[in-house]
Coordinates of C-alpha atoms in Angstrom, one line a residue:
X5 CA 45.5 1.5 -58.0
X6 CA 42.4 -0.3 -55.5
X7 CA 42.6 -3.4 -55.5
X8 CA 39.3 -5.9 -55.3
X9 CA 39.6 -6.1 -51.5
X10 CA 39.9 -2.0 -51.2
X11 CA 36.5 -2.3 -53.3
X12 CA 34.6 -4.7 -51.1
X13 CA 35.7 -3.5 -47.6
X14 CA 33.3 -0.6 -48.0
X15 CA 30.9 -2.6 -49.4
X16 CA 30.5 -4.9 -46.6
X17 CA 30.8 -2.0 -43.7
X18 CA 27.8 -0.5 -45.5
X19 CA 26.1 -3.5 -45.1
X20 CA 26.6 -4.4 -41.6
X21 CA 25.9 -0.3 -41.0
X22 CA 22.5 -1.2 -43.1
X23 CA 22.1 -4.6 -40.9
X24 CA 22.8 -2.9 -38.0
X25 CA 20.0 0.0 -38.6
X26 CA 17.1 -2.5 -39.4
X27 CA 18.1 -4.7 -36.2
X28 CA 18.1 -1.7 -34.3
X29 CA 14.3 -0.4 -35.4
X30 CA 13.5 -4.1 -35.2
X31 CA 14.6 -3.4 -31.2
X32 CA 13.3 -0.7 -30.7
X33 CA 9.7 -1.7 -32.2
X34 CA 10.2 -5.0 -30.1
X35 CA 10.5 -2.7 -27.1
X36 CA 7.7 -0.4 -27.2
X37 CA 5.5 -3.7 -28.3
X38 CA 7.4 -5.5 -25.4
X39 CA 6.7 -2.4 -23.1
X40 CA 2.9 -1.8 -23.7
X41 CA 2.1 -5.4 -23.6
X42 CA 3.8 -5.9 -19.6
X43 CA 2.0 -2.8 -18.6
X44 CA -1.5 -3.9 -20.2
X45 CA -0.5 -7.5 -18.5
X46 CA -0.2 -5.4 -15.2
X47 CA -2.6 -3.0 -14.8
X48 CA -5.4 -5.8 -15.6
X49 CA -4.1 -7.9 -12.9
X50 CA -3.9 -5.1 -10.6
X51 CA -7.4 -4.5 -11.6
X52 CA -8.9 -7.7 -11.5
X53 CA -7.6 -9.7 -8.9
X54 CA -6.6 -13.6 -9.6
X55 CA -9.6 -15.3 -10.8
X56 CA -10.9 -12.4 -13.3
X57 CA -7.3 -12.3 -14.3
X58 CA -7.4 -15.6 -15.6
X59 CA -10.2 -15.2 -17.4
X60 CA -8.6 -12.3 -18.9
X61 CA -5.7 -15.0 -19.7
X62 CA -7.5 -17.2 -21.5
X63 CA -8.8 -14.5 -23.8
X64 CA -5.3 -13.6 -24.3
X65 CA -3.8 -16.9 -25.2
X66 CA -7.1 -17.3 -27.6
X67 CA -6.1 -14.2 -29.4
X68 CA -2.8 -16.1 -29.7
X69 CA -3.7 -18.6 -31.1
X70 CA -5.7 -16.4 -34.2
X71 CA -2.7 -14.3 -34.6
X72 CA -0.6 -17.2 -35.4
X73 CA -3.4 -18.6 -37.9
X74 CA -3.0 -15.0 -39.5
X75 CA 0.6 -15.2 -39.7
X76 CA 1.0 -18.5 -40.9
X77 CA -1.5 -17.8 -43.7
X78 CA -1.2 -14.1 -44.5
X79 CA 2.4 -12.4 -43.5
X80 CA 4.7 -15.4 -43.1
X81 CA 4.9 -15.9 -46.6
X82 CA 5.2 -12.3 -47.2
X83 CA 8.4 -12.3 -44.9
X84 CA 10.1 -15.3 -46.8
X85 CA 9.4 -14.4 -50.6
X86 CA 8.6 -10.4 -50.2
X87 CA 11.9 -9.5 -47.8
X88 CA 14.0 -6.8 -50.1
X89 CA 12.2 -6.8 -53.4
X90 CA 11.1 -4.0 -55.5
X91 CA 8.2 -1.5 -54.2
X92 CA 5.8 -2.3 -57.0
X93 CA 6.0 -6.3 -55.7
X94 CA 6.2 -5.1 -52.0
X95 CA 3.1 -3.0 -52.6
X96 CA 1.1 -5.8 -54.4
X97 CA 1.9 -8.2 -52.3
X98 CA 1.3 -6.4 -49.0
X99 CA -2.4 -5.2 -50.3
X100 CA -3.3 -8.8 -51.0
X101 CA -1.1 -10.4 -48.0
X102 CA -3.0 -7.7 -45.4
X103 CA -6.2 -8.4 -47.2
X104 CA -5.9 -12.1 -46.2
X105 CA -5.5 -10.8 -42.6
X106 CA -8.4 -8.7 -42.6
X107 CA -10.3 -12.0 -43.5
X108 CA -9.1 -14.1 -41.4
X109 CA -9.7 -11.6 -37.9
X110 CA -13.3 -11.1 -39.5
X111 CA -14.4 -14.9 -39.9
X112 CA -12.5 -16.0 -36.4
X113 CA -13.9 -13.2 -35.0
X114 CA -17.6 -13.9 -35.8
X115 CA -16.9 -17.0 -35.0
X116 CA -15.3 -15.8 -31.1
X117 CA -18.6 -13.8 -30.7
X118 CA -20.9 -16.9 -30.9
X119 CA -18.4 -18.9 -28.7
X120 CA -18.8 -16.2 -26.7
X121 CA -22.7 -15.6 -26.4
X122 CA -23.4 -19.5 -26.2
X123 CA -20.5 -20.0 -23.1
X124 CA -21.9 -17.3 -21.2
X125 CA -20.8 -17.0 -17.2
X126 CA -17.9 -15.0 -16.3
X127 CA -15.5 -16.3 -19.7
X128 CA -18.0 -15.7 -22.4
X129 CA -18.5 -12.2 -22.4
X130 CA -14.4 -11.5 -22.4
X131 CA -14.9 -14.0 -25.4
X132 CA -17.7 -12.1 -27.3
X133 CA -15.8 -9.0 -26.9
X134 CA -12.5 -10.4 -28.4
X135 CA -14.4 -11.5 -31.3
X136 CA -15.4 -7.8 -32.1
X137 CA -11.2 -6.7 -31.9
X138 CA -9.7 -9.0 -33.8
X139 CA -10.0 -8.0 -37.2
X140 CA -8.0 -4.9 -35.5
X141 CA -5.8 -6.6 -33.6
X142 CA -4.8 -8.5 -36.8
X143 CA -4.5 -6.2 -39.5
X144 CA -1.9 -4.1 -37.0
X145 CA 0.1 -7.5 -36.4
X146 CA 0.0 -7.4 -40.7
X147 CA 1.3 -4.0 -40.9
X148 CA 4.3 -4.2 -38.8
X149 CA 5.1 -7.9 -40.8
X150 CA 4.5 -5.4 -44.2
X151 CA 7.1 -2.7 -43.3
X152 CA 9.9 -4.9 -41.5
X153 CA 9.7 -7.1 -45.1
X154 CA 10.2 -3.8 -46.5
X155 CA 13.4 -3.2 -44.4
X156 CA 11.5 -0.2 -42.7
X157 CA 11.3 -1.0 -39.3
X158 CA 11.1 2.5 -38.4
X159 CA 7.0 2.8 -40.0
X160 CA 6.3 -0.1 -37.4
X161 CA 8.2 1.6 -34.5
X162 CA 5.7 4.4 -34.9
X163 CA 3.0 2.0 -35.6
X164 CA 3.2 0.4 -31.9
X165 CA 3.6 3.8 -30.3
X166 CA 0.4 4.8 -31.9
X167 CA -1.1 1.4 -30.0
X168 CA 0.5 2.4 -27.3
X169 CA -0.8 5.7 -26.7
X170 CA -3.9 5.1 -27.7
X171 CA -4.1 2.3 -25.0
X172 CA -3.8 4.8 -21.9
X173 CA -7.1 6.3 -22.1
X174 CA -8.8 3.5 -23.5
X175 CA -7.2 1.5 -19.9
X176 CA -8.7 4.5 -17.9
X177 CA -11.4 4.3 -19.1
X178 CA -11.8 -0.1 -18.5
X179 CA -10.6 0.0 -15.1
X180 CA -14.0 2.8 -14.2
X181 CA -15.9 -0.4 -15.4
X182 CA -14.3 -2.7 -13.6
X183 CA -14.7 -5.6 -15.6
X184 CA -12.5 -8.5 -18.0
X185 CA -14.8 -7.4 -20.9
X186 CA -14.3 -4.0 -20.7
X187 CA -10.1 -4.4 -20.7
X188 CA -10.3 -6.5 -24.2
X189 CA -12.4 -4.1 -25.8
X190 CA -9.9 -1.2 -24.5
X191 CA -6.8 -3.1 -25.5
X192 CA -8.3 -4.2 -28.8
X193 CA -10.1 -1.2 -29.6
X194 CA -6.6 0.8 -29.5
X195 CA -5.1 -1.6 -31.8
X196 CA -8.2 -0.9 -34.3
X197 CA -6.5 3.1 -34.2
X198 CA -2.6 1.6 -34.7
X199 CA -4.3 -0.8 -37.7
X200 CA -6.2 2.7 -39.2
X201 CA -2.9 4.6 -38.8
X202 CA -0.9 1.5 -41.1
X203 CA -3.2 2.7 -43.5
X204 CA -2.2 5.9 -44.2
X205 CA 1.8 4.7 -43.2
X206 CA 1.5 2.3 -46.0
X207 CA -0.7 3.9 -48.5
X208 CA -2.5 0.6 -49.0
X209 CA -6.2 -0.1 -48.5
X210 CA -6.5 -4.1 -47.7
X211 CA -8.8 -5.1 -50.2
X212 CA -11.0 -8.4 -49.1
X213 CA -11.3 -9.5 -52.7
X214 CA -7.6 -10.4 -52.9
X215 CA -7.3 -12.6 -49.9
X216 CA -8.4 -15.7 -52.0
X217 CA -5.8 -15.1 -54.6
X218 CA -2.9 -14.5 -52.2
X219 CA -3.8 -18.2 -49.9
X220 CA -3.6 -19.6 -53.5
X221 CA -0.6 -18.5 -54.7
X222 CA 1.3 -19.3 -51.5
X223 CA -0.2 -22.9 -50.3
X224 CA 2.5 -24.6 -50.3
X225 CA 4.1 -22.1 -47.3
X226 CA 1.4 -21.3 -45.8
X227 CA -0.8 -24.0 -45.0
X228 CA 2.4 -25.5 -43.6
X229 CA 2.9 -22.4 -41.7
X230 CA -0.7 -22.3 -40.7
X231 CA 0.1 -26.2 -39.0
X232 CA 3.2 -25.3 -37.3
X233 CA 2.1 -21.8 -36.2
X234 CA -1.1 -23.2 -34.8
X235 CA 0.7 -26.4 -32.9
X236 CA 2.4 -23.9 -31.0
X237 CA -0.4 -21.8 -30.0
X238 CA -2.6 -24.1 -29.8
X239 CA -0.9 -25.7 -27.2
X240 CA -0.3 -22.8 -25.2
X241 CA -3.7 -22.5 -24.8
X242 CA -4.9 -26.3 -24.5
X243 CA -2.0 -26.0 -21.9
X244 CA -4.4 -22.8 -20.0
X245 CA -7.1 -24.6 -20.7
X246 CA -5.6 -27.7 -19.3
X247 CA -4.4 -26.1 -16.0
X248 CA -7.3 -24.3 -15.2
X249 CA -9.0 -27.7 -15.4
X250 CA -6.8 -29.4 -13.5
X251 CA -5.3 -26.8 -10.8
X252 CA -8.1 -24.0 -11.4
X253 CA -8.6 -21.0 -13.0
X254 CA -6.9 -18.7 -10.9
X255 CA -3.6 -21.3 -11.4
X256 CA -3.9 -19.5 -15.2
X257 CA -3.6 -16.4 -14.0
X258 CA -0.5 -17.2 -11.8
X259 CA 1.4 -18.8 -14.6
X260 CA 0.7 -15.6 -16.7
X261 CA 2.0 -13.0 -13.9
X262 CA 5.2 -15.3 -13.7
X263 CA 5.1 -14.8 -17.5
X264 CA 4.6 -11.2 -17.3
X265 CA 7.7 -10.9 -15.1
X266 CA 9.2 -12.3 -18.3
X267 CA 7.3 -10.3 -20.4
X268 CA 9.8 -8.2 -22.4
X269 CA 11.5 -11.1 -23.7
X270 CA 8.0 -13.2 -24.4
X271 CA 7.0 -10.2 -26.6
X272 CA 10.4 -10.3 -28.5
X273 CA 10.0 -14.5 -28.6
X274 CA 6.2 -13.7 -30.2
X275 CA 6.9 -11.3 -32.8
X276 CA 10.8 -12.0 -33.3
X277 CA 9.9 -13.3 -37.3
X278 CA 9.1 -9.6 -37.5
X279 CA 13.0 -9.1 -37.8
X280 CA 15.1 -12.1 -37.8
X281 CA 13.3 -14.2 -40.8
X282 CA 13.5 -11.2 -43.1
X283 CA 17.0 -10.6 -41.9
X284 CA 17.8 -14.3 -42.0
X285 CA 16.3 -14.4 -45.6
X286 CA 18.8 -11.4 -46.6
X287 CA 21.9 -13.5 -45.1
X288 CA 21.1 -16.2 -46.9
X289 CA 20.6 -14.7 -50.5
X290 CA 24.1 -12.7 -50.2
X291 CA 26.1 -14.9 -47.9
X292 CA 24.9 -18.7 -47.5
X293 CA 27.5 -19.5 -45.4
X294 CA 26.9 -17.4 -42.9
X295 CA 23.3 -18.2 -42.0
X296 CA 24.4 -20.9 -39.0
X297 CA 26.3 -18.3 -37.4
X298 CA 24.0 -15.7 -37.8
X299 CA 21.2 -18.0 -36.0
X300 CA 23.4 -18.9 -33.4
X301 CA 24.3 -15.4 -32.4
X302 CA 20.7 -14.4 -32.3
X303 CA 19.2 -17.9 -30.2
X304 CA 22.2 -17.8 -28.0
X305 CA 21.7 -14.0 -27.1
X306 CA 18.2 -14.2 -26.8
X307 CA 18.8 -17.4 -23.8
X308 CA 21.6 -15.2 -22.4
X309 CA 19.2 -12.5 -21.6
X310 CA 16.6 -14.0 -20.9
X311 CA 18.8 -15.6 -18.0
X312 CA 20.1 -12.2 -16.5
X313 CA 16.7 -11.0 -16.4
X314 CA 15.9 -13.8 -14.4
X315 CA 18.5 -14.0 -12.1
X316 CA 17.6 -10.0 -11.6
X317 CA 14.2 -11.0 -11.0
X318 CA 15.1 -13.1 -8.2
X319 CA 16.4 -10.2 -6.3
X320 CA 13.1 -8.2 -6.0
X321 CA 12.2 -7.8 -2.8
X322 CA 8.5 -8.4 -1.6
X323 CA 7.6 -5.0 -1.4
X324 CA 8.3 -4.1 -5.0
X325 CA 6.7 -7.1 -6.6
X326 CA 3.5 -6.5 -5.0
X327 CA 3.2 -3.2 -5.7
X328 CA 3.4 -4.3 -9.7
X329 CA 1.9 -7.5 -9.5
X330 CA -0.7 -7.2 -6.6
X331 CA -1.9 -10.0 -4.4
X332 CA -0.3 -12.2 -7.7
X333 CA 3.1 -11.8 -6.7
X334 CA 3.1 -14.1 -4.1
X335 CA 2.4 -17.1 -6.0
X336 CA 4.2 -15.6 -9.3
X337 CA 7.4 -15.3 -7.5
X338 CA 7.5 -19.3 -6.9
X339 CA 7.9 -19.7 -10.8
X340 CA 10.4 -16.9 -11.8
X341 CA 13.1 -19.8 -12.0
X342 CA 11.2 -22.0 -14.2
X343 CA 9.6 -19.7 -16.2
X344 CA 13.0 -18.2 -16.9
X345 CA 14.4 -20.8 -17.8
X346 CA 11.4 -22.0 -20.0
X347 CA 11.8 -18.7 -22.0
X348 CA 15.9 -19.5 -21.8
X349 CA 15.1 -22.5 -24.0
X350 CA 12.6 -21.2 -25.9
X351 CA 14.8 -18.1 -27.2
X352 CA 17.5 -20.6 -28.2
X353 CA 15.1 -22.3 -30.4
X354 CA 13.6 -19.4 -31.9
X355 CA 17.0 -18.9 -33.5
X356 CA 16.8 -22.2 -35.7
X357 CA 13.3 -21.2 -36.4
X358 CA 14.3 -18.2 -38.2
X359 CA 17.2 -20.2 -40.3
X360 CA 14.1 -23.0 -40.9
X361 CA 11.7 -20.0 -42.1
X362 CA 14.8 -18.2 -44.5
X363 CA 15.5 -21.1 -46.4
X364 CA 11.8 -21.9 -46.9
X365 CA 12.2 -25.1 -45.5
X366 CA 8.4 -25.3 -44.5
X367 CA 8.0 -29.2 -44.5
X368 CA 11.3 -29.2 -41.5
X369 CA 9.7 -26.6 -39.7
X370 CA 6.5 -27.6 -39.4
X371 CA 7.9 -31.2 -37.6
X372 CA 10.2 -29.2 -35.6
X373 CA 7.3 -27.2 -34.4
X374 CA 4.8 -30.3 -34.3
X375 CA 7.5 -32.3 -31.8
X376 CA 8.2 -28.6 -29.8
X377 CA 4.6 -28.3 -29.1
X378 CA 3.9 -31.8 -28.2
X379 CA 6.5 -31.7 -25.2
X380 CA 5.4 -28.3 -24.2
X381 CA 2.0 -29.8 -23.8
X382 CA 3.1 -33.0 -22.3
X383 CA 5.6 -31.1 -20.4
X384 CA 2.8 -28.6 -19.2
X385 CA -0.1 -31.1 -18.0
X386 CA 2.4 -33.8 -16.9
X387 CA 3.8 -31.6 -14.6
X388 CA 0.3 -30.2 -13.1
X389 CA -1.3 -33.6 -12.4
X390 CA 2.0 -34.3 -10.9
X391 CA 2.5 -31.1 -8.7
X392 CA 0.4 -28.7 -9.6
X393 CA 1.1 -25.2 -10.7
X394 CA 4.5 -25.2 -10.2
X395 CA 4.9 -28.6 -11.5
X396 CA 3.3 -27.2 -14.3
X397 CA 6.0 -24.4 -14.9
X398 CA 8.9 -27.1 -14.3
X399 CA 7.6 -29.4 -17.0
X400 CA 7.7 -26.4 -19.4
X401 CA 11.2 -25.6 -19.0
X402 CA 12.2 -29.0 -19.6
X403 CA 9.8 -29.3 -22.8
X404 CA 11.5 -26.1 -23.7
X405 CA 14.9 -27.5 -23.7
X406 CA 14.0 -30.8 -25.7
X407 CA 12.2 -28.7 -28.0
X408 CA 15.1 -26.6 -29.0
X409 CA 17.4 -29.2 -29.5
X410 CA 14.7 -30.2 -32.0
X411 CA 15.1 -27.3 -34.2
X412 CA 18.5 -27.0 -34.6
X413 CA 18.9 -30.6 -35.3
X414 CA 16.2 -29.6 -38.2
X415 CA 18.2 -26.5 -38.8
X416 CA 21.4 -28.6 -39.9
X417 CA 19.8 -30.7 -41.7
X418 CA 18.0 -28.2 -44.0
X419 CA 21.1 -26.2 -44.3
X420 CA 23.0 -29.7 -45.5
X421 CA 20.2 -29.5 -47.9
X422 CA 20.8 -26.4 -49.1
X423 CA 23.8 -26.6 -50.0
X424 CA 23.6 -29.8 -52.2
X425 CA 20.1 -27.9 -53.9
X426 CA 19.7 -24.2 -53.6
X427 CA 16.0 -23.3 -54.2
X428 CA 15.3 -19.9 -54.3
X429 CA 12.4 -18.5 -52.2
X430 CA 12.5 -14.7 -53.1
X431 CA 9.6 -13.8 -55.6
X432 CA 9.6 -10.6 -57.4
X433 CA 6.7 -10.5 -59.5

């Protein structure tokens, strides 16, 4: 006769073999986005030298900041209420969610292009140029959100290969101009073919028209979202704006080749909601209990490698780093320990973050983020009027490490919350 335990041991070993799967596509997408974003980070700075290299930054850390304003308003509610439901609400949801997307790159965009034309001078054409990608840029950031909140991780693997190989002409083709314009419009312009090519994965035309419908129906996460999302990018960029005011502009593009030395592990910090939140939101609905651990495993892992890479990092010799970096390396290699363990801290946080996002606890995780991005800020221009660039980098890793201990005290408290009232997030319908 089977008992009840002979009945569930399969169950569960199907599970983790499912669990196990969708973290492994979530890797593997992480890795090819990971991948094509250090070699776009290098071959501009081999290209462009310092200076136009961090010019080409601050373009870059722009675009961050729009792609968390389309997350927060468009695909991170999709993640916490759309994770595992039925096709017929995926579908709906995703038209209207990748809609909202389409929107915002469109208006930030137009609005990027006059920046642009009215700055002028060396920035404003890399501006204007942005302006013109980012409604491409965005809709493939909404496509791989879509099919990891379908559990299909495998649609956006091919998703970012298709970016990825459509990048290596478009980069041949930039670096016979010569110029920081030239690389956005190559680097966005590829995404544009990786956003058509959702299209078709998805079987879902983005409709404009139901943009206003889906920030409706989801203000009360995504305005929240929109906050927190934008404190953190915001201040990565007031923080390169900062610096180049302070140190110089070429200081901006010396923090970013330190970064890109990094850069596998900065991809997986930018788009890790792509796998943890919906995995964290599937913990949660089937076993409560076990969301701490879960978040623990995945911050303390993240820190843990982000450390070995480091210390690897620290045994390059000369030689090697220029010959990826350039004439950067030599002021990039000063920061490898700070920046390292700046993206330690930051990793540990991002597992809270996820737990925070899984229980819908938007009001907790927008104060975390608020008091995170306040020291990275304070942390980031403290440090430069104190000593510079690498003061800069050493105030970071310190704001990093107060800022995680933020979330998971958040963390705690919203799970304590949980527990004494359950609310469920999960829509259907």
């Amino acid at each position: 006769m089977t008992t009840e335990g002979e009945r569930t041991r399969p169950k569960a070993a199907n599970a983790r073999r499912a669990l196990a799967g969708r973290l492994s596509w979530g890797l593997a997408d992480q890795a090819a986005s990971s991948m094509s974003n250090f070699a776009v980070g290098i071959y501009v700075a081999r290209s462009l030298g310092v200076t136009a290299f961090g010019v080409f930054s601050l373009a870059w850390v722009t675009y961050g900041v729009v792609l968390n304003v389309s997350r927060g308003l468009a695909t991170d509610p999709l993640m916490v209420r759309f994770s595992g439901v039925s096709y017929p609400a995926w579908r709906e949801a995703v038209a209207r969610s990748s809609g909202a997307a389409l929107g915002v790159g469109a208006a930030l965009g137009a609005a990027c292009v006059v920046v642009g034309v009215g700055v002028g001078g060396r920035v404003g054409p890399a501006f204007a140029c942005l302006g013109v990608v980012l409604p491409g840029l965005l809709l493939q950031d909404a496509w791989r959100f879509a099919f990891f909140a379908a559990g299909a991780g495998r649609r956006a693997f091919v998703n970012d290969l298709v970016w990825a190989v459509a990048l290596v002409p478009a980069m041949v083709v930039a670096a016979r101009v010569g110029s920081v314009a030239a690389f956005v419009l190559a680097w966005g312009g590829s995404a544009a073919v990786a956003a058509v090519c959702g299209c078709f994965q998805s079987g879902i035309r983005p409709p404009l028209t139901g943009a206003r419908e889906w920030l409706r129906a989801h203000r009360d996460l995504g305005y929240r979202y929109l906050a927190e999302n934008v404190s953190n990018s915001g201040a990565s960029q007031l923080r390169a704006y900062g610096l180049g005011a302070i140190v110089g502009v070429g200081a901006v593009g010396v923090i970013r080749g330190a970064e890109l030395l990094l850069g596998p592990f900065l991809a997986v910090l930018m788009g890790l909601s792509l796998v943890t939140v919906a995995e964290a939101a599937r913990v949660l609905r089937r076993a409560p209990h076990r969301l701490a651990p879960f978040c623990l495993l995945l911050g303390g892992g993240q820190a843990v490698a982000a450390l070995l890479w480091g210390g690897a990092l620290l045994l390059v010799p000369d030689r090697l780093g220029e010959l990826v970096l350039g004439g950067v390396w030599s002021s990039a290699a000063e920061l490898i320990v700070p920046v390292t363990l700046g993206v330690a801290g930051a990793g540990l946080g991002t597992g809270a973050a996820a737990g925070l996002r899984a229980l819908g606890a938007a009001r907790r995780s927008l104060r975390a983020q608020l008091l995170a991005s306040t020291c990275y800020l304070g942390g980031g221009l403290g440090g430069a009027v104190a000593a510079g660039t690498v003061g800069s980098a050493w105030g970071v890793a310190a704001a990093t490490a107060c800022g995680s201990a933020v979330w998971w005290l958040h963390l705690r408290t919203a799970l304590r919350e949980h527990r004494h009232n359950p609310i469920p997030e999960v829509r259907t319908s």
